[in-house]
mmCIF file of C-alpha atoms in Angstrom:
data_model
loop_
_atom_site.group_PDB
_atom_site.id
_atom_site.type_symbol
_atom_site.label_atom_id
_atom_site.label_comp_id
_atom_site.label_asym_id
_atom_site.label_seq_id
_atom_site.Cartn_x
_atom_site.Cartn_y
_atom_site.Cartn_z
ATOM 1 C CA MET D 10 13.602 -17.642 -26.785
ATOM 2 C CA THR D 11 11.103 -15.414 -25.015
ATOM 3 C CA CYS D 12 11.169 -14.374 -21.405
ATOM 4 C CA GLN D 13 7.943 -14.409 -19.395
ATOM 5 C CA ASN D 14 7.814 -11.395 -17.064
ATOM 6 C CA ASN D 15 6.567 -12.022 -13.558
ATOM 7 C CA VAL D 16 5.748 -8.985 -11.414
ATOM 8 C CA THR D 17 6.606 -10.845 -8.218
ATOM 9 C CA LYS D 18 9.818 -12.536 -9.364
ATOM 10 C CA GLY D 19 12.713 -10.936 -7.547
ATOM 11 C CA ARG D 20 10.394 -8.740 -5.507
ATOM 12 C CA GLN D 21 9.893 -9.500 -1.863
ATOM 13 C CA LYS D 22 7.019 -7.004 -1.514
ATOM 14 C CA VAL D 23 3.898 -7.033 -3.685
ATOM 15 C CA PHE D 24 1.206 -4.347 -3.639
ATOM 16 C CA LEU D 25 -2.414 -5.463 -3.908
ATOM 17 C CA CYS D 26 -5.793 -3.734 -4.109
ATOM 18 C CA ARG D 27 -9.380 -4.943 -3.797
ATOM 19 C CA ASN D 28 -11.361 -5.429 -7.002
ATOM 20 C CA ASN D 29 -14.406 -3.278 -7.820
ATOM 21 C CA ALA D 30 -16.781 -5.820 -6.267
ATOM 22 C CA ASN D 31 -14.589 -5.937 -3.123
ATOM 23 C CA THR D 32 -14.495 -9.741 -3.356
ATOM 24 C CA ALA D 33 -10.845 -10.466 -4.184
ATOM 25 C CA TRP D 34 -7.320 -9.053 -4.078
ATOM 26 C CA GLU D 35 -5.602 -8.059 -7.327
ATOM 27 C CA ILE D 36 -1.914 -7.340 -8.048
ATOM 28 C CA ILE D 37 -0.836 -3.802 -8.863
ATOM 29 C CA GLY D 38 2.848 -4.722 -9.000
ATOM 30 C CA GLY D 39 6.064 -5.472 -7.214
ATOM 31 C CA VAL D 40 7.428 -2.881 -4.786
ATOM 32 C CA LYS D 41 11.026 -1.745 -5.255
ATOM 33 C CA GLU D 42 11.185 0.863 -2.502
ATOM 34 C CA ARG D 43 8.952 1.469 0.476
ATOM 35 C CA GLY D 44 8.699 3.637 3.513
ATOM 36 C CA GLU D 45 6.289 3.268 6.395
ATOM 37 C CA SER D 46 5.513 5.930 8.958
ATOM 38 C CA LEU D 47 3.171 5.201 11.869
ATOM 39 C CA ASP D 48 1.740 8.096 13.842
ATOM 40 C CA ASN D 49 0.288 7.196 17.230
ATOM 41 C CA PRO D 50 -0.643 10.607 18.637
ATOM 42 C CA THR D 51 -0.940 11.344 22.331
ATOM 43 C CA GLU D 52 -2.703 14.091 24.170
ATOM 44 C CA ASP D 53 -0.993 15.964 26.973
ATOM 45 C CA VAL D 54 -3.332 15.955 29.979
ATOM 46 C CA THR D 55 -1.078 18.227 32.037
ATOM 47 C CA SER D 56 -1.901 21.923 31.922
ATOM 48 C CA SER D 57 -0.436 25.035 33.520
ATOM 49 C CA SER D 58 -3.010 24.738 36.317
ATOM 50 C CA THR D 59 -1.910 21.209 37.288
ATOM 51 C CA THR D 60 -0.525 21.090 40.811
ATOM 52 C CA GLY D 61 1.790 18.446 42.170
ATOM 53 C CA SER D 62 2.996 15.626 39.906
ATOM 54 C CA PHE D 63 2.649 15.909 36.163
ATOM 55 C CA SER D 64 0.309 13.442 34.451
ATOM 56 C CA GLU D 65 1.479 11.187 31.655
ATOM 57 C CA LYS D 66 0.219 11.678 28.141
ATOM 58 C CA GLU D 67 -2.742 9.629 27.002
ATOM 59 C CA GLN D 68 -3.146 7.938 23.640
ATOM 60 C CA THR D 69 -5.895 9.346 21.449
ATOM 61 C CA GLY D 70 -6.864 5.869 20.214
ATOM 62 C CA TYR D 71 -6.286 6.593 16.523
ATOM 63 C CA LYS D 72 -3.203 5.504 14.627
ATOM 64 C CA SER D 73 -2.333 6.845 11.199
ATOM 65 C CA LEU D 74 -0.132 4.920 8.764
ATOM 66 C CA THR D 75 1.548 6.523 5.759
ATOM 67 C CA LEU D 76 3.038 4.317 3.033
ATOM 68 C CA ASN D 77 5.472 5.762 0.496
ATOM 69 C CA LEU D 78 5.837 3.145 -2.224
ATOM 70 C CA SER D 79 7.421 2.845 -5.631
ATOM 71 C CA GLY D 80 7.508 -0.154 -7.849
ATOM 72 C CA VAL D 81 6.992 -1.768 -11.192
ATOM 73 C CA ALA D 82 3.491 -2.044 -12.610
ATOM 74 C CA ASP D 83 3.013 -4.576 -15.363
ATOM 75 C CA LYS D 84 0.790 -3.502 -18.257
ATOM 76 C CA ARG D 85 -0.508 -7.053 -18.628
ATOM 77 C CA THR D 86 -4.014 -7.427 -17.248
ATOM 78 C CA GLY D 87 -6.474 -10.250 -16.781
ATOM 79 C CA ILE D 88 -3.961 -13.043 -16.153
ATOM 80 C CA ALA D 89 -3.065 -14.783 -12.920
ATOM 81 C CA ASP D 90 0.366 -14.334 -11.402
ATOM 82 C CA PRO D 91 2.030 -17.774 -11.213
ATOM 83 C CA THR D 92 3.557 -17.128 -7.768
ATOM 84 C CA THR D 93 0.529 -15.797 -5.882
ATOM 85 C CA GLY D 94 -2.436 -16.825 -8.040
ATOM 86 C CA TYR D 95 -3.862 -13.301 -7.856
ATOM 87 C CA ASN D 96 -5.187 -11.541 -10.948
ATOM 88 C CA ILE D 97 -2.788 -8.917 -12.371
ATOM 89 C CA VAL D 98 -4.432 -5.533 -12.894
ATOM 90 C CA GLY D 99 -1.218 -3.537 -12.922
ATOM 91 C CA GLN D 100 -0.887 0.196 -12.983
ATOM 92 C CA VAL D 101 -4.295 0.525 -14.705
ATOM 93 C CA ARG D 102 -6.198 -0.136 -11.470
ATOM 94 C CA LEU D 103 -3.964 2.118 -9.364
ATOM 95 C CA ARG D 104 -4.373 4.908 -11.921
ATOM 96 C CA GLU D 105 -8.185 4.438 -11.891
ATOM 97 C CA LEU D 106 -8.243 4.759 -8.111
ATOM 98 C CA ALA D 107 -5.855 7.744 -8.042
ATOM 99 C CA TYR D 108 -7.750 9.726 -10.675
ATOM 100 C CA GLY D 109 -11.185 8.505 -9.558
ATOM 101 C CA PRO D 110 -12.239 8.207 -5.938
ATOM 102 C CA GLY D 111 -8.697 8.756 -4.644
ATOM 103 C CA CYS D 112 -8.968 5.944 -2.118
ATOM 104 C CA GLY D 113 -9.248 2.181 -1.806
ATOM 105 C CA THR D 114 -8.406 -0.908 0.197
ATOM 106 C CA PHE D 115 -4.784 -1.925 -0.243
ATOM 107 C CA LYS D 116 -2.428 -4.611 1.029
ATOM 108 C CA LEU D 117 1.381 -4.693 1.056
ATOM 109 C CA VAL D 118 2.470 -8.358 1.210
ATOM 110 C CA ASN D 119 5.860 -9.932 1.879
ATOM 111 C CA ILE D 120 5.595 -12.997 -0.340
ATOM 112 C CA ASP D 121 8.435 -14.789 1.466
ATOM 113 C CA ASP D 122 6.627 -15.088 4.813
ATOM 114 C CA ASN D 123 3.086 -13.834 3.974
ATOM 115 C CA SER D 124 3.303 -10.964 6.473
ATOM 116 C CA PHE D 125 1.319 -7.897 5.436
ATOM 117 C CA VAL D 126 -0.002 -4.434 6.172
ATOM 118 C CA SER D 127 -3.504 -3.658 4.910
ATOM 119 C CA GLY D 128 -6.292 -1.169 5.296
ATOM 120 C CA ASP D 129 -8.265 1.641 3.722
ATOM 121 C CA PHE D 130 -6.028 4.371 2.344
ATOM 122 C CA THR D 131 -6.348 7.705 0.585
ATOM 123 C CA ILE D 132 -3.955 8.188 -2.327
ATOM 124 C CA THR D 133 -2.373 11.559 -1.570
ATOM 125 C CA ASN D 134 0.281 11.505 -4.307
ATOM 126 C CA TYR D 135 0.630 9.460 -7.506
ATOM 127 C CA SER D 136 3.104 9.468 -10.397
ATOM 128 C CA GLU D 137 4.168 7.109 -13.153
ATOM 129 C CA THR D 138 7.128 6.906 -15.500
ATOM 130 C CA GLY D 139 8.322 4.323 -17.947
ATOM 131 C CA SER D 140 10.389 3.772 -21.031
ATOM 132 C CA SER D 141 10.675 -0.010 -21.211
ATOM 133 C CA PRO D 142 8.021 -1.733 -23.341
ATOM 134 C CA GLY D 143 5.488 -3.525 -21.148
ATOM 135 C CA LEU D 144 6.541 -2.046 -17.821
ATOM 136 C CA LEU D 145 5.846 1.195 -15.992
ATOM 137 C CA ASN D 146 7.366 2.549 -12.805
ATOM 138 C CA TRP D 147 4.947 4.061 -10.334
ATOM 139 C CA SER D 148 5.230 5.872 -7.051
ATOM 140 C CA ALA D 149 2.514 6.882 -4.644
ATOM 141 C CA THR D 150 1.832 7.996 -1.101
ATOM 142 C CA PHE D 151 -1.013 6.376 0.795
ATOM 143 C CA GLU D 152 -2.458 7.642 4.097
ATOM 144 C CA SER D 153 -4.689 5.379 6.170
ATOM 145 C CA THR D 154 -8.257 6.467 6.762
ATOM 146 C CA SER D 155 -8.709 3.988 9.621
ATOM 147 C CA ASP D 156 -6.484 1.765 11.753
ATOM 148 C CA ALA D 157 -4.330 -0.406 9.482
ATOM 149 C CA ILE D 158 -3.976 -4.147 10.066
ATOM 150 C CA ASN D 159 -0.490 -5.558 10.571
ATOM 151 C CA GLY D 160 -0.447 -9.309 10.113
#
């Protein structure tokens, strides 16, 4: 009896990227661990020459999102995932983006309720390890280059 691996089975979070033509999402793999850090900087408008009441800080209008992710990337490519219907590109696509342009459009999806975080990100750190046939573990840090979308 053979067992069919499914990158989304048992994984609540799935990491996607846009294809080269920017026409469709593709699966990199399931996410085992994640960390999100949102930076919403403010600017202090009070100076030493301010008299009277102090002014409140003002938002700069730019938010920065950092994603620290690790997961399982399936080496299988060119087949559709049975749960989501997206094409599986696995670690190959993430590696291409990390070693190539160093950036891309990514989406972190909760497949239970379809909530997501997406946007354009720079890959600031990338590593991969693996000893099991067919599967690789990857970890990466992504920093947004524009406001991320939370849906």
